[in-house]
Coordinates of C-alpha atoms in Angstrom, one line a residue:
Chain A
M53 CA 3.0 5.6 -25.5
E54 CA 5.6 6.2 -22.8
Q55 CA 4.4 9.8 -22.8
D56 CA 0.8 8.8 -22.3
F57 CA 1.8 6.7 -19.3
E58 CA 3.8 9.6 -17.9
K59 CA 0.8 11.9 -18.2
I60 CA -1.5 9.4 -16.5
F61 CA 1.0 9.0 -13.8
Q62 CA 1.4 12.7 -13.2
D63 CA -2.3 13.2 -13.3
K64 CA -2.8 10.6 -10.5
V65 CA -0.1 12.3 -8.4
D66 CA -1.8 15.7 -9.0
R67 CA -5.1 14.3 -7.8
E68 CA -3.4 12.9 -4.7
I69 CA -4.0 9.3 -5.8
R70 CA -1.3 7.2 -4.3
I71 CA 1.1 5.3 -6.5
E72 CA 1.3 1.6 -5.7
P73 CA 4.2 -0.8 -6.5
K74 CA 2.6 -2.5 -9.5
D75 CA 1.4 0.8 -11.1
W76 CA 3.4 2.2 -14.0
M77 CA 5.9 4.8 -12.9
P78 CA 8.8 6.8 -14.5
E79 CA 12.1 5.0 -14.0
K80 CA 13.6 8.1 -12.4
Y81 CA 10.7 8.2 -9.9
R82 CA 11.4 4.5 -9.0
Q83 CA 15.2 5.2 -8.6
T84 CA 14.7 8.4 -6.6
L85 CA 12.4 6.5 -4.2
I86 CA 14.7 3.5 -3.9
R87 CA 17.6 5.8 -3.1
Q88 CA 15.6 7.9 -0.6
I89 CA 13.7 5.1 1.2
S90 CA 16.8 2.9 1.5
Q91 CA 18.9 5.7 2.8
H92 CA 16.2 6.5 5.3
A93 CA 16.2 2.9 6.3
H94 CA 20.0 2.9 6.7
S95 CA 19.7 5.9 8.9
E96 CA 17.4 4.1 11.3
I97 CA 19.7 1.1 11.4
I98 CA 23.0 3.1 11.9
G99 CA 21.0 5.4 14.2
M100 CA 20.8 2.6 16.8
L101 CA 24.6 2.7 17.3
P102 CA 25.2 6.1 19.0
E103 CA 22.4 5.3 21.5
G104 CA 23.3 1.6 21.9
N105 CA 26.5 3.0 23.3
W106 CA 24.6 4.1 26.5
I107 CA 22.2 1.2 27.1
T108 CA 24.5 -0.6 29.6
R109 CA 25.3 2.7 31.3
A110 CA 21.9 4.2 31.6
P111 CA 21.6 5.8 35.1
S112 CA 18.5 3.9 36.2
L113 CA 16.5 0.8 35.3
R114 CA 13.7 3.1 34.1
R115 CA 16.0 4.9 31.7
K116 CA 17.5 1.7 30.6
A117 CA 14.1 0.1 29.8
I118 CA 13.1 3.3 27.9
L119 CA 16.4 3.4 25.9
L120 CA 16.1 -0.3 25.0
A121 CA 12.5 0.3 23.7
K122 CA 13.6 3.3 21.7
V123 CA 16.5 1.5 20.1
Q124 CA 14.2 -1.4 19.3
D125 CA 11.8 1.0 17.7
E126 CA 14.5 2.3 15.5
A127 CA 15.3 -1.3 14.3
G128 CA 11.6 -1.6 13.5
H129 CA 11.5 1.7 11.6
G130 CA 14.5 0.5 9.5
L131 CA 12.6 -2.7 8.8
Y132 CA 9.3 -0.9 7.8
L133 CA 11.3 1.2 5.4
Y134 CA 13.4 -1.6 3.9
S135 CA 10.2 -3.5 3.2
A136 CA 8.7 -0.4 1.5
A137 CA 11.8 -0.1 -0.7
E138 CA 11.7 -3.8 -1.6
T139 CA 8.3 -3.2 -3.2
L140 CA 10.2 -1.2 -5.9
G141 CA 12.2 -4.2 -7.0
I142 CA 15.5 -4.0 -5.0
T143 CA 16.4 -6.8 -2.6
R144 CA 17.3 -6.4 1.0
D145 CA 20.8 -7.8 0.4
Q146 CA 21.4 -5.4 -2.4
M147 CA 20.5 -2.5 0.0
Y148 CA 22.8 -3.9 2.7
E149 CA 25.6 -4.2 0.2
Q150 CA 25.2 -0.6 -0.9
L151 CA 25.4 0.5 2.8
H152 CA 28.4 -1.7 3.6
T153 CA 30.3 -0.6 0.5
G154 CA 29.6 3.0 1.2
K155 CA 27.6 3.5 -2.0
A156 CA 24.5 4.4 -0.1
K157 CA 24.6 7.1 2.5
Y158 CA 22.8 7.5 5.8
S159 CA 22.0 10.7 7.8
S160 CA 25.2 12.5 8.6
I161 CA 24.0 13.2 12.2
F162 CA 24.9 9.6 13.3
N163 CA 28.6 10.2 12.6
Y164 CA 28.9 12.2 15.7
P165 CA 29.9 10.6 19.0
T166 CA 27.7 10.3 22.1
L167 CA 30.0 11.5 24.9
S168 CA 27.7 11.8 27.9
W169 CA 24.4 10.6 29.2
A170 CA 23.0 14.1 28.4
D171 CA 23.5 13.2 24.7
M172 CA 20.7 10.7 25.0
G173 CA 18.4 13.6 26.0
V174 CA 19.6 15.8 23.2
I175 CA 19.3 13.1 20.6
G176 CA 15.7 12.6 21.6
W177 CA 14.8 16.3 21.7
L178 CA 16.8 17.7 18.8
V179 CA 17.6 14.7 16.5
D180 CA 14.3 13.0 16.8
G181 CA 12.6 16.4 16.8
A182 CA 14.2 17.3 13.5
A183 CA 13.3 13.8 12.1
I184 CA 9.7 14.2 13.1
M185 CA 9.5 17.6 11.4
N186 CA 10.7 16.0 8.2
Q187 CA 8.8 12.8 8.5
V188 CA 5.3 14.1 9.2
P189 CA 4.9 15.5 5.7
L190 CA 6.3 12.2 4.3
C191 CA 3.1 10.5 5.6
R192 CA 1.4 12.1 2.6
T193 CA 4.2 11.2 0.1
S194 CA 2.9 10.0 -3.3
F195 CA 4.2 6.4 -3.1
G196 CA 1.8 4.3 -1.0
P197 CA 4.1 1.9 0.8
Y198 CA 6.5 4.7 1.8
A199 CA 3.6 6.8 3.1
R200 CA 2.2 3.9 5.1
A201 CA 5.6 3.1 6.6
M202 CA 6.0 6.7 7.6
V203 CA 2.6 6.7 9.4
R204 CA 3.8 3.9 11.6
V205 CA 7.1 5.6 12.2
C206 CA 5.6 8.9 13.1
K207 CA 3.2 7.3 15.6
E208 CA 6.1 5.8 17.5
E209 CA 8.5 8.7 17.1
S210 CA 6.6 11.1 19.5
F211 CA 7.7 9.0 22.5
H212 CA 11.3 9.3 21.4
Q213 CA 11.3 13.0 21.5
R214 CA 9.4 13.3 24.7
Q215 CA 11.6 10.9 26.6
G216 CA 14.6 13.0 25.4
F217 CA 13.2 16.3 26.6
E218 CA 12.3 14.6 29.9
I219 CA 16.0 13.6 30.4
L220 CA 17.1 17.1 29.8
Y221 CA 14.4 18.6 32.0
V222 CA 15.5 16.3 34.9
L223 CA 19.1 17.4 34.3
S224 CA 18.1 21.0 34.3
K225 CA 16.7 20.6 37.8
G226 CA 19.9 18.8 38.9
T227 CA 23.3 19.7 40.2
E228 CA 25.5 22.3 38.6
A229 CA 27.6 19.6 37.1
Q230 CA 24.5 18.0 35.6
R231 CA 23.4 21.3 34.1
R232 CA 26.8 21.8 32.6
M233 CA 26.7 18.4 31.1
A234 CA 23.3 19.1 29.5
Q235 CA 24.4 22.5 28.1
D236 CA 27.5 20.9 26.7
A237 CA 25.5 18.3 24.9
I238 CA 23.1 20.9 23.5
N239 CA 26.1 22.9 22.2
R240 CA 27.6 19.9 20.4
W241 CA 24.4 18.7 18.8
W242 CA 22.6 21.9 17.8
W243 CA 24.4 22.6 14.6
P244 CA 24.5 19.0 13.3
S245 CA 20.8 18.8 14.0
L246 CA 20.2 21.9 11.8
M247 CA 22.3 20.2 9.1
M248 CA 20.0 17.2 9.2
F249 CA 17.5 19.1 7.0
G250 CA 19.9 19.0 4.2
P251 CA 21.5 21.7 2.0
K252 CA 20.0 25.1 1.5
D253 CA 17.3 25.6 -1.1
D254 CA 18.6 27.1 -4.3
E255 CA 17.2 28.1 -7.6
S256 CA 18.3 25.1 -9.5
P257 CA 15.8 23.8 -12.0
N258 CA 16.5 20.3 -10.8
T259 CA 15.0 21.2 -7.5
I260 CA 11.4 20.9 -8.5
Q261 CA 11.2 17.3 -9.5
S262 CA 10.7 15.7 -6.1
M263 CA 8.0 18.4 -5.4
K264 CA 6.3 17.8 -8.7
W265 CA 6.1 14.0 -8.0
K266 CA 5.0 14.9 -4.4
I267 CA 7.7 12.8 -2.9
K268 CA 8.5 16.0 -0.9
R269 CA 6.1 18.7 0.1
F270 CA 8.3 21.2 1.9
S271 CA 11.7 22.6 1.1
N272 CA 14.7 22.0 3.4
D273 CA 14.8 25.6 4.5
E274 CA 11.1 25.8 5.3
L275 CA 11.4 22.8 7.6
R276 CA 14.6 24.0 9.1
Q277 CA 13.1 27.4 10.0
K278 CA 10.1 25.7 11.6
F279 CA 12.5 23.6 13.7
V280 CA 14.5 26.6 14.9
D281 CA 11.3 28.5 15.8
V282 CA 10.1 25.5 17.9
C283 CA 13.4 24.8 19.6
A284 CA 14.2 28.4 20.4
E285 CA 11.0 28.4 22.6
Q286 CA 11.5 24.9 24.1
V287 CA 15.0 25.6 25.2
K288 CA 13.7 28.4 27.5
V289 CA 11.6 25.8 29.4
L290 CA 14.9 24.0 30.1
G291 CA 16.7 27.2 31.1
F292 CA 19.5 26.4 28.7
T293 CA 20.7 28.2 25.6
L294 CA 21.2 27.4 22.0
P295 CA 24.8 28.0 20.8
D296 CA 24.1 30.7 18.3
K297 CA 24.8 34.3 19.0
D298 CA 22.7 35.4 15.9
L299 CA 19.6 33.6 17.1
K300 CA 17.0 36.4 17.5
W301 CA 13.3 36.8 17.1
N302 CA 12.5 38.7 13.9
E303 CA 9.1 40.5 14.5
E304 CA 8.8 41.4 10.8
R305 CA 9.3 37.8 9.5
G306 CA 7.5 36.2 12.4
H307 CA 10.4 33.8 12.7
Y308 CA 13.7 33.5 14.5
D309 CA 16.8 34.6 12.6
F310 CA 19.7 32.3 13.0
G311 CA 23.4 32.1 12.2
E312 CA 25.2 30.6 9.2
I313 CA 25.5 26.8 9.1
N314 CA 29.0 25.4 8.5
W315 CA 28.3 23.7 5.2
D316 CA 31.9 22.6 4.8
E317 CA 31.6 20.5 7.9
F318 CA 28.3 19.0 6.6
W319 CA 29.9 18.0 3.3
Q320 CA 32.9 16.6 5.0
V321 CA 30.7 14.4 7.2
V322 CA 28.6 13.3 4.2
Q323 CA 31.7 12.4 2.3
G324 CA 32.9 10.1 5.1
N325 CA 35.2 12.3 7.1
G326 CA 33.0 12.8 10.2
P327 CA 34.2 11.9 13.6
C328 CA 32.6 8.4 13.6
N329 CA 32.0 7.5 10.0
K330 CA 34.5 4.7 10.0
E331 CA 33.5 3.4 13.4
R332 CA 29.8 3.2 12.5
L333 CA 30.3 1.4 9.2
D334 CA 32.8 -1.0 10.7
A335 CA 30.3 -1.9 13.5
R336 CA 27.6 -2.5 11.0
K337 CA 29.8 -4.6 8.7
K338 CA 31.1 -6.6 11.7
A339 CA 27.6 -7.4 12.8
W340 CA 26.6 -8.5 9.3
E341 CA 29.7 -10.7 8.7
E342 CA 29.6 -12.3 12.1
G343 CA 25.9 -13.0 11.7
A344 CA 26.5 -14.8 8.4
W345 CA 26.6 -18.3 10.0
V346 CA 23.3 -17.7 11.8
R347 CA 21.6 -16.7 8.6
D348 CA 23.1 -19.7 6.8
A349 CA 22.2 -22.1 9.6
A350 CA 18.6 -20.9 9.8
L351 CA 18.2 -21.4 6.1
A352 CA 19.8 -24.8 6.1
Y353 CA 17.5 -25.9 8.9
A354 CA 14.4 -24.6 7.1
N355 CA 15.4 -26.4 3.9
K356 CA 16.0 -29.6 5.8
K357 CA 12.6 -29.4 7.6
A358 CA 10.9 -28.7 4.3
K359 CA 12.5 -31.8 2.7
Q360 CA 11.5 -34.0 5.6
K361 CA 8.0 -32.8 5.3
Q362 CA 8.0 -33.6 1.6
A363 CA 9.4 -37.0 2.2
A364 CA 6.8 -37.8 4.8
A365 CA 3.9 -36.7 2.6
Chain B
M205 CA 30.0 24.0 -20.3
S206 CA 27.3 22.1 -18.5
F207 CA 27.2 21.2 -14.9
Q208 CA 24.7 19.6 -12.7
I209 CA 23.5 20.9 -9.3
N210 CA 22.3 18.0 -7.2
K211 CA 19.5 18.9 -5.0
L212 CA 19.3 16.8 -1.9
Y213 CA 16.3 16.8 0.4
Y214 CA 16.1 15.4 3.9
G215 CA 16.5 11.7 3.9
D216 CA 18.3 11.8 0.5
Y217 CA 22.0 12.0 1.0
G218 CA 23.1 11.5 -2.5
E219 CA 25.4 8.8 -3.7
S220 CA 29.1 8.5 -4.5
K221 CA 28.1 7.3 -8.0
N222 CA 25.5 8.4 -10.5
G223 CA 22.2 8.3 -8.6
A224 CA 20.5 4.9 -8.4
A225 CA 20.7 4.4 -12.1
D226 CA 22.9 1.3 -11.8
I227 CA 20.7 -0.4 -9.3
S228 CA 19.8 -3.7 -10.8
T229 CA 16.5 -4.9 -9.6
Q230 CA 16.7 -8.3 -11.3
Q231 CA 19.3 -10.5 -9.6
T232 CA 18.2 -12.8 -6.9
N233 CA 20.4 -13.9 -4.0
K234 CA 20.0 -17.6 -3.0
A235 CA 21.3 -17.0 0.5
E236 CA 18.6 -14.3 1.3
W237 CA 15.8 -15.5 3.6
P238 CA 12.5 -15.5 1.8
L239 CA 10.1 -12.5 2.0
W240 CA 6.9 -12.9 3.9
E241 CA 3.8 -10.7 3.8
V242 CA 2.3 -10.0 7.3
F243 CA -1.3 -9.6 8.2
I244 CA -2.5 -8.5 11.6
R245 CA -5.9 -8.8 13.4
S246 CA -5.9 -5.7 15.6
K247 CA -8.6 -7.0 17.8
Q248 CA -11.1 -9.9 18.1
G249 CA -13.9 -9.5 15.6
L250 CA -12.0 -7.5 13.0
D251 CA -10.3 -8.8 9.7
H252 CA -6.7 -9.4 9.4
K253 CA -5.1 -6.5 7.6
H254 CA -1.9 -6.3 5.5
V255 CA 0.8 -4.3 7.4
G256 CA 4.0 -4.9 5.5
S257 CA 6.6 -7.6 4.9
L258 CA 9.7 -9.1 6.4
H259 CA 12.4 -11.7 5.9
A260 CA 12.5 -15.0 7.8
S261 CA 13.8 -18.5 7.1
D262 CA 10.5 -20.3 7.9
A263 CA 6.9 -19.6 8.9
A264 CA 7.6 -19.9 12.6
M265 CA 10.4 -17.3 12.5
A266 CA 8.2 -15.1 10.3
I267 CA 5.5 -15.0 13.0
E268 CA 8.0 -14.3 15.7
N269 CA 9.7 -11.5 13.7
A270 CA 6.2 -10.1 12.9
R271 CA 5.5 -10.0 16.6
D272 CA 8.6 -7.9 17.2
V273 CA 8.4 -5.7 14.1
Y274 CA 4.6 -5.0 13.9
T275 CA 3.1 -5.5 17.3
R276 CA 5.4 -3.7 19.8
R277 CA 2.4 -1.7 21.1
M278 CA -0.4 -4.2 21.3
E279 CA -1.4 -3.6 17.7
G280 CA -2.5 -7.2 17.3
V281 CA -4.1 -10.3 18.7
S282 CA -3.4 -12.6 15.8
I283 CA -0.8 -12.8 13.0
W284 CA -0.9 -14.4 9.5
V285 CA 2.2 -14.7 7.4
V286 CA 2.2 -15.7 3.8
E287 CA 5.4 -16.2 1.7
S288 CA 5.2 -13.3 -0.8
K289 CA 5.8 -15.5 -3.8
H290 CA 2.4 -17.1 -3.1
I291 CA 0.4 -13.9 -3.4
H292 CA -1.3 -13.4 -6.7
A293 CA -2.5 -9.9 -7.6
S294 CA -4.8 -8.3 -10.2
N295 CA -3.0 -6.3 -12.8
P296 CA -3.4 -2.5 -12.4
D297 CA -3.3 -2.1 -16.1
E298 CA -6.5 -4.1 -16.4
A299 CA -8.2 -2.1 -13.7
E300 CA -10.6 -0.5 -16.1
A301 CA -11.8 -3.7 -17.7
L302 CA -12.1 -5.3 -14.3
Y303 CA -14.0 -2.7 -12.4
D304 CA -15.8 -0.5 -14.9
P305 CA -18.7 -2.8 -15.4
A306 CA -19.8 -2.0 -11.9
N307 CA -19.9 1.7 -12.7
D308 CA -23.2 1.9 -14.6
K309 CA -25.3 -0.3 -12.2
A310 CA -26.5 2.3 -9.8
Y311 CA -29.6 0.2 -9.3
R312 CA -27.5 -2.0 -7.0
H313 CA -27.6 0.7 -4.4
P314 CA -30.6 1.4 -2.2
T315 CA -30.5 5.1 -2.9
F316 CA -31.5 4.4 -6.5
Y317 CA -35.1 3.8 -5.6
D318 CA -37.8 6.6 -5.1
L319 CA -40.1 5.7 -2.3
P320 CA -43.0 7.8 -0.8
D321 CA -42.1 9.7 2.4
E322 CA -44.8 7.8 4.3
V323 CA -42.7 4.7 4.2
K324 CA -40.7 4.4 7.4
Y325 CA -37.9 2.1 8.5
M326 CA -36.9 0.9 5.0

């Protein structure tokens, strides 16, 4: 019986019919999605922190308004994704708890500090650029609510990348000090951005499950290569360089070759030992704990109003 | 000896414990604000369409939150919110019994009928 369901399920996926929350699905599919969607949501929420750092110090009112709008979008993206995960049966508070206790992870990129204004440019260009490269294929992922959330996210993400590139473009036309600041930011963020695509592809038999279920459509390395090819060209427009001496066009492959990623650093950051892991999680927990009285008060008020209405009826 | 290689894709950062296997999807938390489904009319003359859900303590807050979450770029001119527990849905397992009877009634469609070519505007 179970096997019949599984066959019907896989058949739907193969025919590109989206799976909806009330449809039968393998338990492992549900769990993989809960994990992936909630971690994606956590990344959006934690992702507000590095940029929030610069809202009060943006160099002009125009930049400040843009940065505020971008950070607000990220809150929105987190909420779209949490609501998609909730359709799978997990509650919002459970997801928060997993984040706050460190059980659930978020993208390692947000554990790096934002040291200068140029970091706002590089985050938009590289970090959001890498995110878009990954998120566009997710618009066709097999689980309906996730795919629909990603369509919304992708529509809004394009402005994020363009405003970042614009910041860098303006700096590239600026003073020597501004150019140095921008190049320094690129140097610091380039490798962590490449790590965002996740570990290298390997030959493990476990690798195929997400592909078979059409949660994923491209491998980490495929997407990473695409990202390198695009950025290697875009950086020329800025007149800056990417910090990789092995970066070179390979005529035969039709792609850029690039240097070895420091995977040890990646795993260190994932496991909680990055420069800002503790700071990010502490900020998040503090906001949650200090907001508790507001949540309680709002609920108490709503209950009181409901009772009054009942009594009057 | 057996060992497991965990494959992580973008947006999947693994977990300190064994996957999501111990995620309980049963318990309910009394302190959590209720869940609301949000429907947006994108412009006058069109239907309200489901866009997602959110948490809010009451209907007024749900509408305000929906404004912030789902209409930051003028996506709507009107918002409906319904507490999720009030939504009743058909059962997908019964889809066949529910919708199949419509399958063999092609005569409900205008293309079913053969008319002479001379007939215009019909």
